[in-house]
mmCIF file of N, CA and C in Angstrom:
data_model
loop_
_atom_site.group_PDB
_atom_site.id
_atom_site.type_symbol
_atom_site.label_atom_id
_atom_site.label_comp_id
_atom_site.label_asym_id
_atom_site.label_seq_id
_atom_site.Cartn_x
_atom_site.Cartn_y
_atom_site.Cartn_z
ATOM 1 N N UNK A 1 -10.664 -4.876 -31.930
ATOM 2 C CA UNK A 1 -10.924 -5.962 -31.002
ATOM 3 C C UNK A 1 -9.713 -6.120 -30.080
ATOM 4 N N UNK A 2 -9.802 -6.457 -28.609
ATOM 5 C CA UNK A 2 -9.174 -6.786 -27.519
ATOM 6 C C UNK A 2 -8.562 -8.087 -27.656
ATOM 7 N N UNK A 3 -7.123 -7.893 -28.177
ATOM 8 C CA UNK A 3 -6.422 -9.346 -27.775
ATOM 9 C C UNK A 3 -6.803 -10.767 -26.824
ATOM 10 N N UNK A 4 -6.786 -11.441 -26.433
ATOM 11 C CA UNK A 4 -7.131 -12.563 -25.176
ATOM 12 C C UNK A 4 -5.640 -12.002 -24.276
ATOM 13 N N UNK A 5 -4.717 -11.700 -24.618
ATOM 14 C CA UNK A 5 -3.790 -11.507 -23.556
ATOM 15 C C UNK A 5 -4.053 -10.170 -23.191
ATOM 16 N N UNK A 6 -4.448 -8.784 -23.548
ATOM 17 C CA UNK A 6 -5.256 -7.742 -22.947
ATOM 18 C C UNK A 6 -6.489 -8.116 -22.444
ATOM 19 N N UNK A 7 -7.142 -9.021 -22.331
ATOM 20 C CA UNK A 7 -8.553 -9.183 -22.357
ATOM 21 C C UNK A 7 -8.159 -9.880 -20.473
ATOM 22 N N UNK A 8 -7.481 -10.880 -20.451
ATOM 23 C CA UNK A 8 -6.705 -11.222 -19.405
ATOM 24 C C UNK A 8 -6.428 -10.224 -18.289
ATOM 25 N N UNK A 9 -5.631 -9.331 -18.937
ATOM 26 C CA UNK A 9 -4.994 -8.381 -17.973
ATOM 27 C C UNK A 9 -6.004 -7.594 -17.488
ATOM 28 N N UNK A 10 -7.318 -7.240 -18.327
ATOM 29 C CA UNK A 10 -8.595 -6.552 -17.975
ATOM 30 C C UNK A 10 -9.162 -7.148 -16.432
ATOM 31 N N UNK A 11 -9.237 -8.288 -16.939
ATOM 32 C CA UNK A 11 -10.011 -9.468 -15.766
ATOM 33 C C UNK A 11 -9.332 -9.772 -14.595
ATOM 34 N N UNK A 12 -7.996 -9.276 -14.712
ATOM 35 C CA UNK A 12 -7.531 -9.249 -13.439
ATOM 36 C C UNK A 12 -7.501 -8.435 -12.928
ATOM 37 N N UNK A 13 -7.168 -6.987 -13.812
ATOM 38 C CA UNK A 13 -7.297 -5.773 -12.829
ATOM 39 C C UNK A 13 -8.640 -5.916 -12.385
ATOM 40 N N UNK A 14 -9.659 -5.884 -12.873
ATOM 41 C CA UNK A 14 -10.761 -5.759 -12.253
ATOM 42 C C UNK A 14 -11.404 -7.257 -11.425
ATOM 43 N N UNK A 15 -10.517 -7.975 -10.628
ATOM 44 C CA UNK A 15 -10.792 -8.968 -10.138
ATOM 45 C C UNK A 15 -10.723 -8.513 -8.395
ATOM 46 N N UNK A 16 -10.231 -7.261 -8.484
ATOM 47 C CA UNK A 16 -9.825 -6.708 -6.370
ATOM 48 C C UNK A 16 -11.122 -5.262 -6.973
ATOM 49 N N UNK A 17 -11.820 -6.051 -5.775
ATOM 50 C CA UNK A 17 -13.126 -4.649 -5.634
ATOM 51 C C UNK A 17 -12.741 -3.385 -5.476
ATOM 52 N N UNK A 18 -11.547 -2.935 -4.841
ATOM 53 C CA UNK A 18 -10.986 -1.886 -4.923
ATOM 54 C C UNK A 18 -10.168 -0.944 -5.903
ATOM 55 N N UNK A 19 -9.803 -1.594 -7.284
ATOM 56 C CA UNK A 19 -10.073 -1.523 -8.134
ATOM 57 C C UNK A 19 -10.840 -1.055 -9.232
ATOM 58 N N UNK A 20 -11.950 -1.954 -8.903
ATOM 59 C CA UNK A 20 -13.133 -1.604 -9.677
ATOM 60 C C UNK A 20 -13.849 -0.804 -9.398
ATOM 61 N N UNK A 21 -13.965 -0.372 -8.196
ATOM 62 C CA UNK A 21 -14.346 0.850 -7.284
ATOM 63 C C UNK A 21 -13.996 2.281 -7.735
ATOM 64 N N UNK A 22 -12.255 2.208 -7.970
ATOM 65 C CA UNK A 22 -11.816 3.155 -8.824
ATOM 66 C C UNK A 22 -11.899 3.890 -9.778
ATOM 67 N N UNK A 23 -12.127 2.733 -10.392
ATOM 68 C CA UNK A 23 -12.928 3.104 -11.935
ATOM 69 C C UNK A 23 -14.180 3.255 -12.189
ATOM 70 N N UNK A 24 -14.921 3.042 -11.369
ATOM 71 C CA UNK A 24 -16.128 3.477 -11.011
ATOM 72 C C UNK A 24 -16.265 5.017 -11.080
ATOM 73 N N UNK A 25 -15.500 5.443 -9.592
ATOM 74 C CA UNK A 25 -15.213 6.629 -9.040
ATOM 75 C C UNK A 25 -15.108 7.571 -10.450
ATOM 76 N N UNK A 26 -13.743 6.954 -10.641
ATOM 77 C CA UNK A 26 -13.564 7.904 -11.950
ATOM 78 C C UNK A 26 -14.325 8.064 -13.479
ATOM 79 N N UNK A 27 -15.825 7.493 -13.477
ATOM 80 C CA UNK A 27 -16.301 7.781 -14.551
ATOM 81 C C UNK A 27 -16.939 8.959 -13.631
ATOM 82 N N UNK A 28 -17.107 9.660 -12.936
ATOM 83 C CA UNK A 28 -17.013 10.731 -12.349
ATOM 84 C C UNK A 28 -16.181 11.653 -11.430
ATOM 85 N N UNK A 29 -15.143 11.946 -12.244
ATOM 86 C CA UNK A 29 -14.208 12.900 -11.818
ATOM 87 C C UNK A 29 -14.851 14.228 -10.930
ATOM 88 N N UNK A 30 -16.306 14.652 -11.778
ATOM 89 C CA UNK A 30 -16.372 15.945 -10.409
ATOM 90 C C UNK A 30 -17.214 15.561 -9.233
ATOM 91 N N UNK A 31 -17.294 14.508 -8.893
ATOM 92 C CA UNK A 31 -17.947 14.062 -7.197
ATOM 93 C C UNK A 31 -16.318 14.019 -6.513
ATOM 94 N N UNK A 32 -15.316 14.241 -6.845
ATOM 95 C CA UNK A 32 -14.341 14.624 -6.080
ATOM 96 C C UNK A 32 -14.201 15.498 -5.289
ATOM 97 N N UNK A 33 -14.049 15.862 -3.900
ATOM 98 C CA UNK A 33 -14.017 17.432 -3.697
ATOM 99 C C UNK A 33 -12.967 18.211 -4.499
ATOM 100 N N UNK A 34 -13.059 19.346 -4.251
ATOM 101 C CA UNK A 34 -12.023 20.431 -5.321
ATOM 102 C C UNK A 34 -11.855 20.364 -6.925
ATOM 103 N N UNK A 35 -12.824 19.274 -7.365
ATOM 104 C CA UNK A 35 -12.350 18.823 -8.562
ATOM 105 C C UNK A 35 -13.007 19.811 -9.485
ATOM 106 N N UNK A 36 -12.088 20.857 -10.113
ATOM 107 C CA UNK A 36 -12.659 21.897 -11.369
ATOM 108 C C UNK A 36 -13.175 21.476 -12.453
ATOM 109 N N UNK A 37 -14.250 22.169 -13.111
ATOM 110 C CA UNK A 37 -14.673 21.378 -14.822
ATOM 111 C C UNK A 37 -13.556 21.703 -15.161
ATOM 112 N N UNK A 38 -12.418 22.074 -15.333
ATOM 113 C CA UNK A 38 -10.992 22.226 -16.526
ATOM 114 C C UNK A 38 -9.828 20.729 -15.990
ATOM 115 N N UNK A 39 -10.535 20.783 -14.708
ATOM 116 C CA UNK A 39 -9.430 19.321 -14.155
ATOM 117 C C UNK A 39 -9.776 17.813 -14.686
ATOM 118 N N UNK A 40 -11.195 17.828 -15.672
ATOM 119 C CA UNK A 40 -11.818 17.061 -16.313
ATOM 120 C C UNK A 40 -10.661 16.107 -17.389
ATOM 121 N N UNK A 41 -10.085 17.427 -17.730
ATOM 122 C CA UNK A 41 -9.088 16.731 -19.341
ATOM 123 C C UNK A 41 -8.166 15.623 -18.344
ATOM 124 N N UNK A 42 -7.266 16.222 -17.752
ATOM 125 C CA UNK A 42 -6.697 15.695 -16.976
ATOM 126 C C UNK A 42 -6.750 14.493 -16.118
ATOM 127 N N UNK A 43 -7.700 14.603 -15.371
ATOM 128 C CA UNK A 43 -8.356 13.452 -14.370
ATOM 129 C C UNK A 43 -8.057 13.887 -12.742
ATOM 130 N N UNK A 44 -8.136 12.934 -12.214
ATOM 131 C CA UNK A 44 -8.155 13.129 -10.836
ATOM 132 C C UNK A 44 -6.966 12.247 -10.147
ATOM 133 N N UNK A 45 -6.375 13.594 -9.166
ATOM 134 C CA UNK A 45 -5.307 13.615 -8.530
ATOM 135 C C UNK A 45 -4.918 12.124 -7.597
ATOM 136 N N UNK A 46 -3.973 11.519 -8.077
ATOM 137 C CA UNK A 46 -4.246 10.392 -7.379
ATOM 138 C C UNK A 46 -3.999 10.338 -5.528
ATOM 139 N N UNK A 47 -3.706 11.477 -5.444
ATOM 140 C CA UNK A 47 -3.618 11.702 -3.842
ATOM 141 C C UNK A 47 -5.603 11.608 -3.336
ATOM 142 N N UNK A 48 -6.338 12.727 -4.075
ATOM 143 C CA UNK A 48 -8.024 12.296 -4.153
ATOM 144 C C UNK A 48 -8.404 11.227 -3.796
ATOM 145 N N UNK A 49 -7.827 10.389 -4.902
ATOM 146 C CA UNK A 49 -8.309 8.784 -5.021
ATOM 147 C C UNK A 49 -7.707 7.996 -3.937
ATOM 148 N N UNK A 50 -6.921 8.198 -3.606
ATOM 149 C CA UNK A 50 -6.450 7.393 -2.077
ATOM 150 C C UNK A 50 -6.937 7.774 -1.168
ATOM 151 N N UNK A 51 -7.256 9.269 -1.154
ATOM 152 C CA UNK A 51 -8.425 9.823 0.730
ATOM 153 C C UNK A 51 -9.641 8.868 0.477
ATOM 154 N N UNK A 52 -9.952 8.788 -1.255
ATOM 155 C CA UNK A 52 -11.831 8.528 -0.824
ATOM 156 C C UNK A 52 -11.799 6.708 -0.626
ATOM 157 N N UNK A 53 -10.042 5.965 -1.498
ATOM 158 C CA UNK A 53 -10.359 4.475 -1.281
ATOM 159 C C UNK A 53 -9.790 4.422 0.422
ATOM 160 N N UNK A 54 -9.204 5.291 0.989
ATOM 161 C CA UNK A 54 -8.766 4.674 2.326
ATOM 162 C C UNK A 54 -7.701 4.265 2.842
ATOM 163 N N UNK A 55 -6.878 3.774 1.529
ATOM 164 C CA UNK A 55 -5.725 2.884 0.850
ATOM 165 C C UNK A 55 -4.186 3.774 1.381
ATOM 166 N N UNK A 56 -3.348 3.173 1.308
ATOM 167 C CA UNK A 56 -1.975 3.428 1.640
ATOM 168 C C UNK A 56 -1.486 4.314 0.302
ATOM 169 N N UNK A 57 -0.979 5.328 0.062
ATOM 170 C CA UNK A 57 -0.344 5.950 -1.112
ATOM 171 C C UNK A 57 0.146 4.779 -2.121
ATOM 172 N N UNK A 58 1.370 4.070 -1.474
ATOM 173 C CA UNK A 58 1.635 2.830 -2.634
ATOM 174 C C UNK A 58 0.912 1.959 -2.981
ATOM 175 N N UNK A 59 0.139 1.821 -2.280
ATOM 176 C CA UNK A 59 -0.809 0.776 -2.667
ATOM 177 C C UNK A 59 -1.660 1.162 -3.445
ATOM 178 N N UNK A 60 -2.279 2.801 -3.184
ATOM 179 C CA UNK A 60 -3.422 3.265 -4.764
ATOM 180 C C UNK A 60 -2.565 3.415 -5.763
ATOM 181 N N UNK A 61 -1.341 3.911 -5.881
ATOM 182 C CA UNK A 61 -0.206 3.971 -6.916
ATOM 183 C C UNK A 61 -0.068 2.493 -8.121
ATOM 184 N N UNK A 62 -0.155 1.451 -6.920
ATOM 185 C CA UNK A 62 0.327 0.095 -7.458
ATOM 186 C C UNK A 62 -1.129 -0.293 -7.747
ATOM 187 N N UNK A 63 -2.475 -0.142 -7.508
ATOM 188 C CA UNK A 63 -3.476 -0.243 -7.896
ATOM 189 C C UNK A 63 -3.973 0.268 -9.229
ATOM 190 N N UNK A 64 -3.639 1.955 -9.111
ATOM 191 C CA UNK A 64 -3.571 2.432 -10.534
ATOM 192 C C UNK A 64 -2.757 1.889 -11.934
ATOM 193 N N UNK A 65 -1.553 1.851 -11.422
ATOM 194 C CA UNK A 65 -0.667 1.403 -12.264
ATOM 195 C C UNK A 65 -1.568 -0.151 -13.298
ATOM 196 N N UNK A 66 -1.963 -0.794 -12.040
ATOM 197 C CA UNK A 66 -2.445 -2.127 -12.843
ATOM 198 C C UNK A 66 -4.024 -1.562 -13.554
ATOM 199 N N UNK A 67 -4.439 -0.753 -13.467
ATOM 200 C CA UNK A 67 -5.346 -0.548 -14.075
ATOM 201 C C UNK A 67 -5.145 0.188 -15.410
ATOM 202 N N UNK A 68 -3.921 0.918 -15.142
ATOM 203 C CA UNK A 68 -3.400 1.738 -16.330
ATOM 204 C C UNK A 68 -2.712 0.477 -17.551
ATOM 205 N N UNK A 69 -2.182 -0.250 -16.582
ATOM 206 C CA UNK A 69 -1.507 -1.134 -17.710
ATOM 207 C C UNK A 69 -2.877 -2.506 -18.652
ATOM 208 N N UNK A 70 -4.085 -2.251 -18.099
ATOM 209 C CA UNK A 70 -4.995 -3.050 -18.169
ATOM 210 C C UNK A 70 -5.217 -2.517 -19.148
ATOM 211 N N UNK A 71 -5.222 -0.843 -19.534
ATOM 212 C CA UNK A 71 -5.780 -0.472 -20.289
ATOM 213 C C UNK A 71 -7.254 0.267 -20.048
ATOM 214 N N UNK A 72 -7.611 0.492 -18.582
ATOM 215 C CA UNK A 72 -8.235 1.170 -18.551
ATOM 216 C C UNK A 72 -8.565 2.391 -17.835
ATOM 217 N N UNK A 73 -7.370 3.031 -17.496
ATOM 218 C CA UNK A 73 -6.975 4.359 -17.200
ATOM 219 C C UNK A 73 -5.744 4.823 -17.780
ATOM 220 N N UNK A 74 -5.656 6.494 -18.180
ATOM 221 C CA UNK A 74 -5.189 7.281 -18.809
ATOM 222 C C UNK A 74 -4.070 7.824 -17.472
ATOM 223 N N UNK A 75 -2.758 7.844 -17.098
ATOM 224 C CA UNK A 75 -2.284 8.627 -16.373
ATOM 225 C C UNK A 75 -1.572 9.836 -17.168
ATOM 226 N N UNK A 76 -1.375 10.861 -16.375
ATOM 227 C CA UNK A 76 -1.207 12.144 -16.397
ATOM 228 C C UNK A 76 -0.204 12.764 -15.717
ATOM 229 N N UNK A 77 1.547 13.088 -15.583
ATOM 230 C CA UNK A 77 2.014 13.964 -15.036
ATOM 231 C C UNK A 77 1.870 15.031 -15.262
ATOM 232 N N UNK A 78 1.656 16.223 -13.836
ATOM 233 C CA UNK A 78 1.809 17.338 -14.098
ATOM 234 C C UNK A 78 3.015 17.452 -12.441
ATOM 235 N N UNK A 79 4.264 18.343 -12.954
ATOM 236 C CA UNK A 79 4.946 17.751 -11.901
ATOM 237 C C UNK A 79 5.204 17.261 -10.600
ATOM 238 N N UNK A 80 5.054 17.405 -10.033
ATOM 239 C CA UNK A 80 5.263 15.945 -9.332
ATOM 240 C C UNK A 80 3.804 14.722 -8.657
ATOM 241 N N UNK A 81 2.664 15.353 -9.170
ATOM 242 C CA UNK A 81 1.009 14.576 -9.406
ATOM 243 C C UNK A 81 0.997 14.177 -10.089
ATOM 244 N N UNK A 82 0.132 13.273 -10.240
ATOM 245 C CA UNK A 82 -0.108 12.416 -11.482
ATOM 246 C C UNK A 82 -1.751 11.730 -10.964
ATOM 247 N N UNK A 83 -2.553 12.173 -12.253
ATOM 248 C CA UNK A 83 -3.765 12.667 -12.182
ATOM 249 C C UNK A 83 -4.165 11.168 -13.497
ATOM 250 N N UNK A 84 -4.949 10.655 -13.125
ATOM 251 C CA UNK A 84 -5.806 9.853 -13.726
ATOM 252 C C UNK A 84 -7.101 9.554 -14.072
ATOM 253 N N UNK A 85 -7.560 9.355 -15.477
ATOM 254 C CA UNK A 85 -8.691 9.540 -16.154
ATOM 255 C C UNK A 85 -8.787 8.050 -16.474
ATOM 256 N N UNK A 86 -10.248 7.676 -16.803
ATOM 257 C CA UNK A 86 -10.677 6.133 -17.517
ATOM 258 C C UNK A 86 -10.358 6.720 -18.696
ATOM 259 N N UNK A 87 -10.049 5.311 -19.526
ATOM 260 C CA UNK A 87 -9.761 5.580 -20.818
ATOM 261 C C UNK A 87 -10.825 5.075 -21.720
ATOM 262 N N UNK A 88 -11.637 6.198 -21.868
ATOM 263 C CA UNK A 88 -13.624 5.549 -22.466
ATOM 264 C C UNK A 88 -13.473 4.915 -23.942
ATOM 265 N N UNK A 89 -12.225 5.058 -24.735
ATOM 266 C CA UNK A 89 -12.195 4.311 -26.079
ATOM 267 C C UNK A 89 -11.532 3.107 -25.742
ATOM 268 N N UNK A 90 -11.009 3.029 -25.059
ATOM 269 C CA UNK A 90 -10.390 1.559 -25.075
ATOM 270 C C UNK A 90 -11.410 0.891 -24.093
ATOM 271 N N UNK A 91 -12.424 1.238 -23.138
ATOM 272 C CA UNK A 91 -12.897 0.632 -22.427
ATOM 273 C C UNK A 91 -14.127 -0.033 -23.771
ATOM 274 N N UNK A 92 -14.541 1.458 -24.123
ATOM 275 C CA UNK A 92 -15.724 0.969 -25.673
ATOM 276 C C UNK A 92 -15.025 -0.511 -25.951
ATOM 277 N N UNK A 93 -14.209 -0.059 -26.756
ATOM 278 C CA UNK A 93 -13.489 -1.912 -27.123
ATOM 279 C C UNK A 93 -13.380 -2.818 -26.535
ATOM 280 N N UNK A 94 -13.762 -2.756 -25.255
ATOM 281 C CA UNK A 94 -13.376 -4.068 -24.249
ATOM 282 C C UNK A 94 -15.181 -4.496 -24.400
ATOM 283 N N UNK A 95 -16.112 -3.542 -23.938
ATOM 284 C CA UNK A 95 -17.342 -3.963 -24.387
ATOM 285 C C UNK A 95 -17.602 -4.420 -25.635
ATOM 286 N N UNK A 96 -17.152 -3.814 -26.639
ATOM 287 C CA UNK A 96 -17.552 -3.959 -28.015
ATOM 288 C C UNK A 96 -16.815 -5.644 -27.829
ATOM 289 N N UNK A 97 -15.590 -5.944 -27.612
ATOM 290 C CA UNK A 97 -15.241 -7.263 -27.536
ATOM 291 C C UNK A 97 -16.146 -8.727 -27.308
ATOM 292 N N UNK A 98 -16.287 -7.815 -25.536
ATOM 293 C CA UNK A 98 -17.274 -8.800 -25.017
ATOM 294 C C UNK A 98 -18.658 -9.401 -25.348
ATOM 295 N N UNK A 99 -19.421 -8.271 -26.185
ATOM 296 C CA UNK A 99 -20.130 -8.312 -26.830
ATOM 297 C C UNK A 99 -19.917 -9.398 -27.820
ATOM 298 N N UNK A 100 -19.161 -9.253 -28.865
ATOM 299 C CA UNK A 100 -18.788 -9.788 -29.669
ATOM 300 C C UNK A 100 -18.398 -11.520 -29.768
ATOM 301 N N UNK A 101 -17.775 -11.718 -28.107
ATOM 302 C CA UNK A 101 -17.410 -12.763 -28.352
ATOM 303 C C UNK A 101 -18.200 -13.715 -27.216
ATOM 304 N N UNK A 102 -18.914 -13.094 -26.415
ATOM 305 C CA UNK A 102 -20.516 -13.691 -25.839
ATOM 306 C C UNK A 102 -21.553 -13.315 -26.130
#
């Protein structure tokens, strides 16, 4: 079960549509262009994710970041990219939560 102070941090990352958009995006990593079935483990390049949100580099950076720290993306260096995946067991638990406690 999801703490109330993770449960918090959930509800805010996902409180900016752009955001949630993200994570959207990324429960499909290959509607990316270039995106290989082996680039799957990994995730998607966060340079990707800033052409398709529109967004300023720091700003998808500082977007990710709060989603990563929410707990619901996986980041990835490979040197100097950094490639991001949803994180589908901890997201399970945020449902299984919600479930649980509405």
């Amino acid at each position: 079960m999801i703490s109330e102070a993770e449960l918090l941090a959930v509800f805010r990352a996902l409180s900016n549509p752009a955001r949630r958009q993200m994570l959207v995006w990324l429960k499909e990593p290959m509607s990316f262009p270039g995106q290989e079935p082996e680039d799957v483990e990994i995730g998607v390049c966060v340079t990707d994710i800033q052409r398709r949100a529109g967004l300023s580099q720091p700003t998808t950076s500082q977007y990710l970041a709060i989603l990563r720290q929410a707990g619901l993306v996986i980041a990835t260096r490979r040197g100097k990219w950094t490639y991001y995946r949803r994180d589908e067991a901890n997201i399970a638990r945020l449902l299984e939560t919600l479930r649980d406690v509405f």
